[in-house]
Amino acid sequence: MNIADIIAKKIKGDLTDRERAFFDHWIDQSEENRSLYIRLQQVVEEQGEEELFRIFELKEEVAWDQVLKLLETRKRQVRKRVLFTPLLKYAAILIVALGLGIGIWNHNQPITEQLPQEDTITLQLDNGEVKVISTDALQTLVNSKGGILGKQNGGQLDYSVSSETEELAYNTLKVPYGKRFTIVLSDSTKVYLNAGSSLKYPVKFLDGQNRQVFLTGEGFFDVRKDKKHPFIVTSEDMDVRVLGTKFNISAYPEDRNIHTVLVEGSVSLYNSTEDYDEKTASLLEPGYKAGWDKFYKKLAFEKVDTDIYTGWVEGKLVIKEMPFKNIVKKLERHYNVSIKSNYPKLDNQIFTATFDIETIREVLKTFTEETPFDFQIDGDNIIINSTKN
């Protein structure tokens, strides 16, 4: 698979399940990959996607060296807002991915050699070993030395029983689309991970150090109070710092904004590239949502109904006054499906609904009652078309 083609299809929303898995794996490889994709999203929002797709028609004879020089010039003169032609702008961005190979990814390499099964929950140990986690298992997980990492009881992995010594070691749990999982950290903090999410965390928090974890995707945190050891959640370039509270973070790589919703307690938000400063950090109050714009590095606050953002913890899919094009993302994650819409008029239709045990077919039928459309389901792939007269 060619990563440039995958990026273009991702922006268009045309990825198959395997292509989406390929993309997710690529973007998890490094912060450079994630930053590259964010830049691509930004230029598409500013100038449209047509120029992006034209770039794939270019031949190898294109003067890439010249493009790179232009890119470097733009970096040096960013404050002067030096602008390229749209085509060169996209070419410059893509050459970073393809010519320089950001993300240690050979775009001609077969996907089958790089990815675990798409529908499995995986746990990566500190030595790189990857274990497949079945949600119906009862087991004690141990490391390579025989030390107890934690105990699994179905859909929950409990590290509060860990026998690990005072040595910092990280595990990473990845949850695919269509599934959820719960982790109890060594301090008894409980983390609920939503579909398409991952959490990197210490097997045991060390005395005298902050309790820091790293989230990609969406998680609900019920943090145990400990005034001596602040709890920090890092999501891309935003940190959320707490002592003890309940809050939800949504930080999917493909989304422009990182959303933090506070249920109770208090949290401080600040740029993860900077040291925490109580005077400059932004304080979030219960019942409010903070949206961090990854493009413009700005925070915006609004009062919200927290149940809308936390209902997924109980298996609910809560939608309130949301355009269908955004609902599609939620459905894909929740049901582990790929949805392609050939009905542009439907994209901006606004819906409000709550689903629980409904199948994807039942959910789509519910939407058709308000705005008629046809859909076809073929395995994990769904195609939406306008209603035939």
mmCIF file of C-alpha atoms in Angstrom:
data_model
loop_
_atom_site.group_PDB
_atom_site.id
_atom_site.type_symbol
_atom_site.label_atom_id
_atom_site.label_comp_id
_atom_site.label_asym_id
_atom_site.label_seq_id
_atom_site.Cartn_x
_atom_site.Cartn_y
_atom_site.Cartn_z
ATOM 1 C CA MET A 1 0.000 0.000 0.000
ATOM 2 C CA ASN A 2 1.120 3.545 -0.778
ATOM 3 C CA ILE A 3 0.862 5.820 2.250
ATOM 4 C CA ALA A 4 0.236 8.893 0.064
ATOM 5 C CA ASP A 5 -2.796 7.223 -1.494
ATOM 6 C CA ILE A 6 -3.997 6.170 1.950
ATOM 7 C CA ILE A 7 -3.724 9.747 3.255
ATOM 8 C CA ALA A 8 -5.720 11.080 0.311
ATOM 9 C CA LYS A 9 -8.421 8.433 0.746
ATOM 10 C CA LYS A 10 -8.506 9.127 4.489
ATOM 11 C CA ILE A 11 -9.210 12.795 3.891
ATOM 12 C CA LYS A 12 -11.936 11.882 1.377
ATOM 13 C CA GLY A 13 -13.393 9.346 3.820
ATOM 14 C CA ASP A 14 -13.016 6.403 1.427
ATOM 15 C CA LEU A 15 -10.862 4.016 3.485
ATOM 16 C CA THR A 16 -11.605 0.325 3.663
ATOM 17 C CA ASP A 17 -11.150 -1.503 6.978
ATOM 18 C CA ARG A 18 -7.653 -2.702 6.088
ATOM 19 C CA GLU A 19 -6.650 0.693 4.742
ATOM 20 C CA ARG A 20 -7.887 2.309 7.950
ATOM 21 C CA ALA A 21 -5.831 -0.175 9.976
ATOM 22 C CA PHE A 22 -2.823 0.647 7.784
ATOM 23 C CA PHE A 23 -3.366 4.370 8.387
ATOM 24 C CA ASP A 24 -3.843 3.931 12.155
ATOM 25 C CA HIS A 25 -0.655 1.886 12.377
ATOM 26 C CA TRP A 26 1.295 4.481 10.360
ATOM 27 C CA ILE A 27 0.075 7.452 12.391
ATOM 28 C CA ASP A 28 0.949 5.673 15.666
ATOM 29 C CA GLN A 29 4.557 5.203 14.553
ATOM 30 C CA SER A 30 5.694 8.721 15.454
ATOM 31 C CA GLU A 31 4.696 12.249 16.357
ATOM 32 C CA GLU A 32 6.117 13.349 12.979
ATOM 33 C CA ASN A 33 3.532 11.250 11.177
ATOM 34 C CA ARG A 34 0.735 12.676 13.289
ATOM 35 C CA SER A 35 1.968 16.242 12.746
ATOM 36 C CA LEU A 36 2.179 15.646 9.009
ATOM 37 C CA TYR A 37 -1.417 14.483 8.852
ATOM 38 C CA ILE A 38 -2.584 17.470 10.908
ATOM 39 C CA ARG A 39 -0.830 19.797 8.444
ATOM 40 C CA LEU A 40 -2.551 18.061 5.555
ATOM 41 C CA GLN A 41 -5.931 18.501 7.214
ATOM 42 C CA GLN A 42 -5.205 22.169 7.734
ATOM 43 C CA VAL A 43 -4.348 22.954 4.120
ATOM 44 C CA VAL A 44 -7.360 20.982 2.915
ATOM 45 C CA GLU A 45 -9.615 23.074 5.161
ATOM 46 C CA GLU A 46 -8.027 26.264 3.881
ATOM 47 C CA GLN A 47 -7.879 25.485 0.148
ATOM 48 C CA GLY A 48 -10.058 22.454 -0.509
ATOM 49 C CA GLU A 49 -9.182 18.872 -1.270
ATOM 50 C CA GLU A 50 -9.031 19.060 -5.080
ATOM 51 C CA GLU A 51 -5.416 20.222 -5.168
ATOM 52 C CA LEU A 52 -4.412 17.437 -2.804
ATOM 53 C CA PHE A 53 -5.745 14.774 -5.124
ATOM 54 C CA ARG A 54 -4.082 16.374 -8.166
ATOM 55 C CA ILE A 55 -0.710 15.780 -6.569
ATOM 56 C CA PHE A 56 -1.067 12.047 -7.096
ATOM 57 C CA GLU A 57 -1.065 12.606 -10.850
ATOM 58 C CA LEU A 58 2.455 14.043 -10.768
ATOM 59 C CA LYS A 59 5.280 12.082 -12.356
ATOM 60 C CA GLU A 60 8.617 11.287 -10.763
ATOM 61 C CA GLU A 61 10.295 13.966 -12.937
ATOM 62 C CA VAL A 62 8.809 16.685 -10.716
ATOM 63 C CA ALA A 63 11.566 18.881 -9.294
ATOM 64 C CA TRP A 64 11.257 17.681 -5.724
ATOM 65 C CA ASP A 65 14.520 19.371 -4.725
ATOM 66 C CA GLN A 66 13.020 22.702 -5.669
ATOM 67 C CA VAL A 67 9.874 21.904 -3.702
ATOM 68 C CA LEU A 68 11.918 21.052 -0.624
ATOM 69 C CA LYS A 69 13.792 24.333 -0.885
ATOM 70 C CA LEU A 70 10.475 26.154 -1.012
ATOM 71 C CA LEU A 71 9.311 24.260 2.042
ATOM 72 C CA GLU A 72 12.432 25.243 3.969
ATOM 73 C CA THR A 73 11.973 28.860 2.864
ATOM 74 C CA ARG A 74 8.406 28.762 4.153
ATOM 75 C CA LYS A 75 9.605 27.456 7.516
ATOM 76 C CA ARG A 76 12.157 30.265 7.857
ATOM 77 C CA GLN A 77 9.702 32.951 6.818
ATOM 78 C CA VAL A 78 6.551 31.661 8.477
ATOM 79 C CA ARG A 79 6.017 34.916 10.343
ATOM 80 C CA LYS A 80 5.974 36.754 7.018
ATOM 81 C CA ARG A 81 3.260 34.360 5.782
ATOM 82 C CA VAL A 82 5.078 33.424 2.554
ATOM 83 C CA LEU A 83 2.597 31.512 0.387
ATOM 84 C CA PHE A 84 3.225 28.966 -2.365
ATOM 85 C CA THR A 85 0.908 27.995 -5.146
ATOM 86 C CA PRO A 86 -1.555 25.346 -3.873
ATOM 87 C CA LEU A 87 0.052 22.604 -5.953
ATOM 88 C CA LEU A 88 3.550 23.234 -4.657
ATOM 89 C CA LYS A 89 2.206 23.511 -1.126
ATOM 90 C CA TYR A 90 0.766 20.010 -1.280
ATOM 91 C CA ALA A 91 3.811 18.662 -3.092
ATOM 92 C CA ALA A 92 6.064 20.019 -0.374
ATOM 93 C CA ILE A 93 4.037 18.356 2.341
ATOM 94 C CA LEU A 94 3.822 15.016 0.580
ATOM 95 C CA ILE A 95 7.520 14.847 -0.225
ATOM 96 C CA VAL A 96 8.183 14.987 3.497
ATOM 97 C CA ALA A 97 6.179 11.795 3.871
ATOM 98 C CA LEU A 98 7.312 9.970 0.735
ATOM 99 C CA GLY A 99 10.778 11.276 -0.045
ATOM 100 C CA LEU A 100 12.127 11.532 3.482
ATOM 101 C CA GLY A 101 10.241 8.545 4.852
ATOM 102 C CA ILE A 102 8.881 10.060 8.045
ATOM 103 C CA GLY A 103 7.407 7.371 10.235
ATOM 104 C CA ILE A 104 9.920 4.584 9.468
ATOM 105 C CA TRP A 105 7.405 3.216 6.997
ATOM 106 C CA ASN A 106 8.180 1.722 3.602
ATOM 107 C CA HIS A 107 5.061 2.594 1.648
ATOM 108 C CA ASN A 108 5.539 -0.368 -0.694
ATOM 109 C CA GLN A 109 5.781 -2.871 2.150
ATOM 110 C CA PRO A 110 2.904 -5.378 2.431
ATOM 111 C CA ILE A 111 0.474 -4.507 5.189
ATOM 112 C CA THR A 112 0.225 -8.137 6.258
ATOM 113 C CA GLU A 113 3.758 -8.020 7.661
ATOM 114 C CA GLN A 114 3.119 -4.941 9.779
ATOM 115 C CA LEU A 115 -0.229 -5.267 11.489
ATOM 116 C CA PRO A 116 -1.819 -7.441 14.158
ATOM 117 C CA GLN A 117 -5.376 -8.569 13.569
ATOM 118 C CA GLU A 118 -7.591 -5.523 13.283
ATOM 119 C CA ASP A 119 -10.319 -6.659 15.667
ATOM 120 C CA THR A 120 -8.186 -7.697 18.647
ATOM 121 C CA ILE A 121 -7.332 -5.844 21.835
ATOM 122 C CA THR A 122 -3.567 -5.905 22.315
ATOM 123 C CA LEU A 123 -1.240 -5.242 25.243
ATOM 124 C CA GLN A 124 2.350 -4.262 24.493
ATOM 125 C CA LEU A 125 4.770 -4.911 27.360
ATOM 126 C CA ASP A 126 7.822 -2.816 28.157
ATOM 127 C CA ASN A 127 10.086 -5.284 26.307
ATOM 128 C CA GLY A 128 8.055 -4.953 23.108
ATOM 129 C CA GLU A 129 6.200 -8.253 23.448
ATOM 130 C CA VAL A 130 2.574 -8.005 22.302
ATOM 131 C CA LYS A 131 -0.177 -10.044 23.949
ATOM 132 C CA VAL A 132 -3.683 -10.481 22.534
ATOM 133 C CA ILE A 133 -6.370 -9.757 25.143
ATOM 134 C CA SER A 134 -9.672 -11.625 24.922
ATOM 135 C CA THR A 135 -12.539 -9.897 26.726
ATOM 136 C CA ASP A 136 -13.887 -13.200 28.079
ATOM 137 C CA ALA A 137 -10.600 -14.277 29.690
ATOM 138 C CA LEU A 138 -9.728 -14.636 33.374
ATOM 139 C CA GLN A 139 -5.969 -14.561 33.765
ATOM 140 C CA THR A 140 -2.938 -13.228 35.600
ATOM 141 C CA LEU A 141 -0.526 -11.378 33.332
ATOM 142 C CA VAL A 142 3.182 -11.649 34.044
ATOM 143 C CA ASN A 143 6.280 -10.074 32.550
ATOM 144 C CA SER A 144 9.324 -11.871 31.153
ATOM 145 C CA LYS A 145 10.781 -12.184 34.664
ATOM 146 C CA GLY A 146 7.666 -13.787 36.100
ATOM 147 C CA GLY A 147 6.544 -10.694 37.995
ATOM 148 C CA ILE A 148 2.801 -10.070 38.182
ATOM 149 C CA LEU A 149 1.690 -7.168 35.992
ATOM 150 C CA GLY A 150 -2.004 -7.384 36.706
ATOM 151 C CA LYS A 151 -5.087 -9.541 36.700
ATOM 152 C CA GLN A 152 -7.676 -9.620 33.953
ATOM 153 C CA ASN A 153 -11.331 -10.208 34.655
ATOM 154 C CA GLY A 154 -13.156 -10.124 31.333
ATOM 155 C CA GLY A 155 -13.183 -6.579 30.004
ATOM 156 C CA GLN A 156 -11.035 -5.155 32.803
ATOM 157 C CA LEU A 157 -7.311 -5.333 33.506
ATOM 158 C CA ASP A 158 -6.333 -4.489 37.094
ATOM 159 C CA TYR A 159 -2.779 -3.255 37.831
ATOM 160 C CA SER A 160 -3.481 -2.398 41.470
ATOM 161 C CA VAL A 161 -2.369 -5.944 42.322
ATOM 162 C CA SER A 162 0.957 -5.609 40.491
ATOM 163 C CA SER A 163 4.041 -7.053 42.185
ATOM 164 C CA GLU A 164 6.405 -4.891 40.147
ATOM 165 C CA THR A 165 9.293 -3.243 42.016
ATOM 166 C CA GLU A 166 10.085 0.468 42.042
ATOM 167 C CA GLU A 167 11.204 0.573 38.426
ATOM 168 C CA LEU A 168 9.486 2.616 35.722
ATOM 169 C CA ALA A 169 8.118 0.367 32.971
ATOM 170 C CA TYR A 170 5.352 1.146 30.499
ATOM 171 C CA ASN A 171 2.603 -0.975 28.971
ATOM 172 C CA THR A 172 0.410 0.106 26.056
ATOM 173 C CA LEU A 173 -3.142 -1.155 25.606
ATOM 174 C CA LYS A 174 -4.776 -0.739 22.181
ATOM 175 C CA VAL A 175 -8.514 -1.116 21.621
ATOM 176 C CA PRO A 176 -9.788 -1.548 18.027
ATOM 177 C CA TYR A 177 -12.959 -0.124 16.543
ATOM 178 C CA GLY A 178 -16.088 -1.840 17.794
ATOM 179 C CA LYS A 179 -14.735 -2.634 21.269
ATOM 180 C CA ARG A 180 -14.148 -1.016 24.672
ATOM 181 C CA PHE A 181 -11.940 -1.941 27.611
ATOM 182 C CA THR A 182 -11.232 -0.854 31.191
ATOM 183 C CA ILE A 183 -7.888 -0.491 32.970
ATOM 184 C CA VAL A 184 -7.388 -0.085 36.711
ATOM 185 C CA LEU A 185 -3.993 1.546 37.170
ATOM 186 C CA SER A 186 -1.623 0.802 40.022
ATOM 187 C CA ASP A 187 -3.038 3.698 42.101
ATOM 188 C CA SER A 188 -6.612 2.365 41.571
ATOM 189 C CA THR A 189 -7.439 5.080 39.031
ATOM 190 C CA LYS A 190 -9.941 3.610 36.572
ATOM 191 C CA VAL A 191 -9.673 4.342 32.848
ATOM 192 C CA TYR A 192 -12.394 3.392 30.355
ATOM 193 C CA LEU A 193 -11.057 3.211 26.795
ATOM 194 C CA ASN A 194 -13.409 3.748 23.885
ATOM 195 C CA ALA A 195 -13.204 2.139 20.438
ATOM 196 C CA GLY A 196 -10.148 2.991 18.358
ATOM 197 C CA SER A 197 -8.105 4.160 21.365
ATOM 198 C CA SER A 198 -4.822 3.379 23.083
ATOM 199 C CA LEU A 199 -3.271 4.191 26.455
ATOM 200 C CA LYS A 200 0.403 4.090 27.410
ATOM 201 C CA TYR A 201 0.873 3.939 31.180
ATOM 202 C CA PRO A 202 3.357 2.873 33.872
ATOM 203 C CA VAL A 203 2.879 -0.617 35.259
ATOM 204 C CA LYS A 204 3.422 1.032 38.629
ATOM 205 C CA PHE A 205 3.461 4.723 39.504
ATOM 206 C CA LEU A 206 6.620 5.659 41.384
ATOM 207 C CA ASP A 207 6.674 7.532 44.667
ATOM 208 C CA GLY A 208 7.733 11.157 44.286
ATOM 209 C CA GLN A 209 6.856 11.339 40.581
ATOM 210 C CA ASN A 210 3.809 12.594 38.721
ATOM 211 C CA ARG A 211 1.298 9.987 37.567
ATOM 212 C CA GLN A 212 1.495 10.475 33.804
ATOM 213 C CA VAL A 213 -0.242 8.498 31.042
ATOM 214 C CA PHE A 214 -0.493 9.005 27.271
ATOM 215 C CA LEU A 215 -3.827 8.787 25.455
ATOM 216 C CA THR A 216 -4.687 8.417 21.781
ATOM 217 C CA GLY A 217 -8.410 8.273 21.027
ATOM 218 C CA GLU A 218 -10.997 8.582 23.782
ATOM 219 C CA GLY A 219 -10.935 7.718 27.462
ATOM 220 C CA PHE A 220 -12.981 8.407 30.584
ATOM 221 C CA PHE A 221 -10.864 8.849 33.718
ATOM 222 C CA ASP A 222 -11.965 8.305 37.314
ATOM 223 C CA VAL A 223 -8.805 9.484 39.057
ATOM 224 C CA ARG A 224 -7.958 8.523 42.612
ATOM 225 C CA LYS A 225 -7.099 11.556 44.731
ATOM 226 C CA ASP A 226 -3.447 11.992 45.644
ATOM 227 C CA LYS A 227 -2.350 15.570 46.384
ATOM 228 C CA LYS A 228 1.324 14.613 46.419
ATOM 229 C CA HIS A 229 1.231 13.017 42.978
ATOM 230 C CA PRO A 230 -0.700 14.968 40.296
ATOM 231 C CA PHE A 231 -2.258 12.853 37.547
ATOM 232 C CA ILE A 232 -1.402 14.007 34.007
ATOM 233 C CA VAL A 233 -2.977 12.841 30.750
ATOM 234 C CA THR A 234 -0.961 13.733 27.652
ATOM 235 C CA SER A 235 -2.816 13.774 24.320
ATOM 236 C CA GLU A 236 -0.653 14.958 21.439
ATOM 237 C CA ASP A 237 0.307 18.531 22.392
ATOM 238 C CA MET A 238 -2.120 19.037 25.282
ATOM 239 C CA ASP A 239 -1.767 18.000 28.918
ATOM 240 C CA VAL A 240 -4.613 17.663 31.417
ATOM 241 C CA ARG A 241 -3.438 17.847 35.030
ATOM 242 C CA VAL A 242 -5.611 16.734 37.964
ATOM 243 C CA LEU A 243 -5.409 15.608 41.574
ATOM 244 C CA GLY A 244 -8.596 13.558 41.694
ATOM 245 C CA THR A 245 -11.642 13.878 39.479
ATOM 246 C CA LYS A 246 -13.822 12.409 36.711
ATOM 247 C CA PHE A 247 -13.425 13.602 33.144
ATOM 248 C CA ASN A 248 -13.520 12.499 29.515
ATOM 249 C CA ILE A 249 -10.895 13.170 26.846
ATOM 250 C CA SER A 250 -11.433 12.651 23.126
ATOM 251 C CA ALA A 251 -8.172 12.921 21.190
ATOM 252 C CA TYR A 252 -8.483 10.916 17.989
ATOM 253 C CA PRO A 253 -5.604 11.682 15.579
ATOM 254 C CA GLU A 254 -7.962 12.381 12.667
ATOM 255 C CA ASP A 255 -10.006 14.950 14.619
ATOM 256 C CA ARG A 256 -9.031 18.605 14.504
ATOM 257 C CA ASN A 257 -9.865 19.242 18.171
ATOM 258 C CA ILE A 258 -9.014 17.543 21.453
ATOM 259 C CA HIS A 259 -12.065 17.707 23.724
ATOM 260 C CA THR A 260 -11.930 17.520 27.515
ATOM 261 C CA VAL A 261 -15.236 17.302 29.400
ATOM 262 C CA LEU A 262 -15.208 17.618 33.188
ATOM 263 C CA VAL A 263 -17.833 15.697 35.172
ATOM 264 C CA GLU A 264 -16.641 16.518 38.683
ATOM 265 C CA GLY A 265 -13.594 17.983 40.399
ATOM 266 C CA SER A 266 -11.236 20.305 38.547
ATOM 267 C CA VAL A 267 -8.546 19.994 35.897
ATOM 268 C CA SER A 268 -5.891 22.285 34.463
ATOM 269 C CA LEU A 269 -5.014 22.312 30.770
ATOM 270 C CA TYR A 270 -1.754 23.441 29.199
ATOM 271 C CA ASN A 271 0.534 22.828 26.230
ATOM 272 C CA SER A 272 2.439 19.571 26.694
ATOM 273 C CA THR A 273 5.587 21.162 25.236
ATOM 274 C CA GLU A 274 5.729 23.528 28.207
ATOM 275 C CA ASP A 275 6.247 23.023 31.924
ATOM 276 C CA TYR A 276 3.169 23.267 34.107
ATOM 277 C CA ASP A 277 2.568 26.751 35.495
ATOM 278 C CA GLU A 278 -0.444 27.226 37.742
ATOM 279 C CA LYS A 279 -0.646 30.895 36.758
ATOM 280 C CA THR A 280 -0.888 30.304 33.009
ATOM 281 C CA ALA A 281 -2.697 26.938 32.865
ATOM 282 C CA SER A 282 -6.414 27.044 32.000
ATOM 283 C CA LEU A 283 -8.821 25.791 34.664
ATOM 284 C CA LEU A 284 -11.862 23.764 33.589
ATOM 285 C CA GLU A 285 -15.005 23.684 35.726
ATOM 286 C CA PRO A 286 -17.501 20.793 36.067
ATOM 287 C CA GLY A 287 -20.126 20.742 33.321
ATOM 288 C CA TYR A 288 -17.846 22.454 30.812
ATOM 289 C CA LYS A 289 -15.984 21.273 27.732
ATOM 290 C CA ALA A 290 -12.590 22.549 26.622
ATOM 291 C CA GLY A 291 -11.737 22.237 22.941
ATOM 292 C CA TRP A 292 -8.069 22.430 21.976
ATOM 293 C CA ASP A 293 -7.595 23.392 18.306
ATOM 294 C CA LYS A 294 -4.550 21.458 17.089
ATOM 295 C CA PHE A 295 -4.046 23.797 14.120
ATOM 296 C CA TYR A 296 -4.180 27.165 15.826
ATOM 297 C CA LYS A 297 -3.127 26.034 19.329
ATOM 298 C CA LYS A 298 -6.110 27.677 21.006
ATOM 299 C CA LEU A 299 -8.568 26.654 23.713
ATOM 300 C CA ALA A 300 -12.311 27.299 23.629
ATOM 301 C CA PHE A 301 -14.767 26.601 26.458
ATOM 302 C CA GLU A 302 -18.494 25.883 26.480
ATOM 303 C CA LYS A 303 -21.079 24.567 28.937
ATOM 304 C CA VAL A 304 -22.346 21.119 27.922
ATOM 305 C CA ASP A 305 -24.491 18.185 28.960
ATOM 306 C CA THR A 306 -21.751 15.815 30.117
ATOM 307 C CA ASP A 307 -23.924 12.738 29.518
ATOM 308 C CA ILE A 308 -23.561 13.302 25.781
ATOM 309 C CA TYR A 309 -19.811 12.840 26.059
ATOM 310 C CA THR A 310 -19.696 10.072 28.661
ATOM 311 C CA GLY A 311 -22.611 7.848 27.639
ATOM 312 C CA TRP A 312 -20.253 5.559 25.708
ATOM 313 C CA VAL A 313 -18.813 4.308 29.019
ATOM 314 C CA GLU A 314 -22.140 2.503 29.546
ATOM 315 C CA GLY A 315 -22.286 1.349 25.940
ATOM 316 C CA LYS A 316 -24.576 4.156 24.790
ATOM 317 C CA LEU A 317 -24.156 6.137 21.598
ATOM 318 C CA VAL A 318 -25.459 9.624 22.378
ATOM 319 C CA ILE A 319 -25.946 12.107 19.543
ATOM 320 C CA LYS A 320 -27.254 15.635 20.017
ATOM 321 C CA GLU A 321 -27.723 18.174 17.224
ATOM 322 C CA MET A 322 -24.877 16.666 15.205
ATOM 323 C CA PRO A 323 -24.421 16.739 11.405
ATOM 324 C CA PHE A 324 -24.531 13.326 9.773
ATOM 325 C CA LYS A 325 -20.971 13.603 8.432
ATOM 326 C CA ASN A 326 -19.749 13.716 12.051
ATOM 327 C CA ILE A 327 -22.117 10.946 13.101
ATOM 328 C CA VAL A 328 -20.484 8.689 10.499
ATOM 329 C CA LYS A 329 -17.191 8.859 12.407
ATOM 330 C CA LYS A 330 -18.902 7.782 15.615
ATOM 331 C CA LEU A 331 -20.694 4.911 13.893
ATOM 332 C CA GLU A 332 -17.492 3.644 12.287
ATOM 333 C CA ARG A 333 -15.708 3.565 15.627
ATOM 334 C CA HIS A 334 -18.623 2.166 17.597
ATOM 335 C CA TYR A 335 -19.534 -0.633 15.185
ATOM 336 C CA ASN A 336 -16.149 -1.226 13.500
ATOM 337 C CA VAL A 337 -17.530 -0.555 10.032
ATOM 338 C CA SER A 338 -16.522 1.531 7.028
ATOM 339 C CA ILE A 339 -19.204 3.920 5.739
ATOM 340 C CA LYS A 340 -19.117 5.595 2.325
ATOM 341 C CA SER A 341 -21.770 8.202 1.600
ATOM 342 C CA ASN A 342 -22.697 9.091 -1.970
ATOM 343 C CA TYR A 343 -25.413 11.458 -0.762
ATOM 344 C CA PRO A 344 -23.854 14.923 -0.085
ATOM 345 C CA LYS A 345 -27.205 16.413 0.931
ATOM 346 C CA LEU A 346 -27.279 14.053 3.907
ATOM 347 C CA ASP A 347 -23.900 15.200 5.249
ATOM 348 C CA ASN A 348 -25.181 18.397 6.852
ATOM 349 C CA GLN A 349 -28.495 17.057 8.115
ATOM 350 C CA ILE A 350 -28.738 17.462 11.907
ATOM 351 C CA PHE A 351 -29.808 14.562 14.137
ATOM 352 C CA THR A 352 -30.422 13.931 17.836
ATOM 353 C CA ALA A 353 -30.672 10.346 19.081
ATOM 354 C CA THR A 354 -29.544 7.854 21.722
ATOM 355 C CA PHE A 355 -28.727 4.233 20.913
ATOM 356 C CA ASP A 356 -27.892 1.339 23.189
ATOM 357 C CA ILE A 357 -28.169 -2.248 21.968
ATOM 358 C CA GLU A 358 -29.254 -1.442 18.402
ATOM 359 C CA THR A 359 -27.402 -2.965 15.462
ATOM 360 C CA ILE A 360 -25.867 -0.722 12.813
ATOM 361 C CA ARG A 361 -28.742 -1.619 10.484
ATOM 362 C CA GLU A 362 -31.292 -0.537 13.100
ATOM 363 C CA VAL A 363 -29.406 2.701 13.700
ATOM 364 C CA LEU A 364 -29.336 3.605 10.015
ATOM 365 C CA LYS A 365 -33.025 2.757 9.646
ATOM 366 C CA THR A 366 -33.758 5.198 12.467
ATOM 367 C CA PHE A 367 -32.020 7.992 10.570
ATOM 368 C CA THR A 368 -33.916 7.168 7.365
ATOM 369 C CA GLU A 369 -37.201 7.836 9.162
ATOM 370 C CA GLU A 370 -36.292 11.511 9.410
ATOM 371 C CA THR A 371 -34.285 11.906 6.194
ATOM 372 C CA PRO A 372 -34.920 9.142 3.649
ATOM 373 C CA PHE A 373 -31.885 7.478 2.057
ATOM 374 C CA ASP A 374 -30.888 4.025 0.846
ATOM 375 C CA PHE A 375 -28.031 1.977 2.264
ATOM 376 C CA GLN A 376 -26.380 -1.347 1.525
ATOM 377 C CA ILE A 377 -24.444 -3.417 4.058
ATOM 378 C CA ASP A 378 -21.804 -5.838 2.787
ATOM 379 C CA GLY A 379 -19.939 -7.287 5.756
ATOM 380 C CA ASP A 380 -18.172 -4.363 7.422
ATOM 381 C CA ASN A 381 -18.687 -2.021 4.477
ATOM 382 C CA ILE A 382 -21.710 0.260 4.154
ATOM 383 C CA ILE A 383 -22.662 2.386 1.150
ATOM 384 C CA ILE A 384 -25.239 5.184 1.431
ATOM 385 C CA ASN A 385 -27.086 6.557 -1.602
ATOM 386 C CA SER A 386 -29.987 8.906 -2.177
ATOM 387 C CA THR A 387 -33.430 7.330 -2.243
ATOM 388 C CA LYS A 388 -34.476 6.025 -5.642
ATOM 389 C CA ASN A 389 -37.657 7.573 -6.958
#
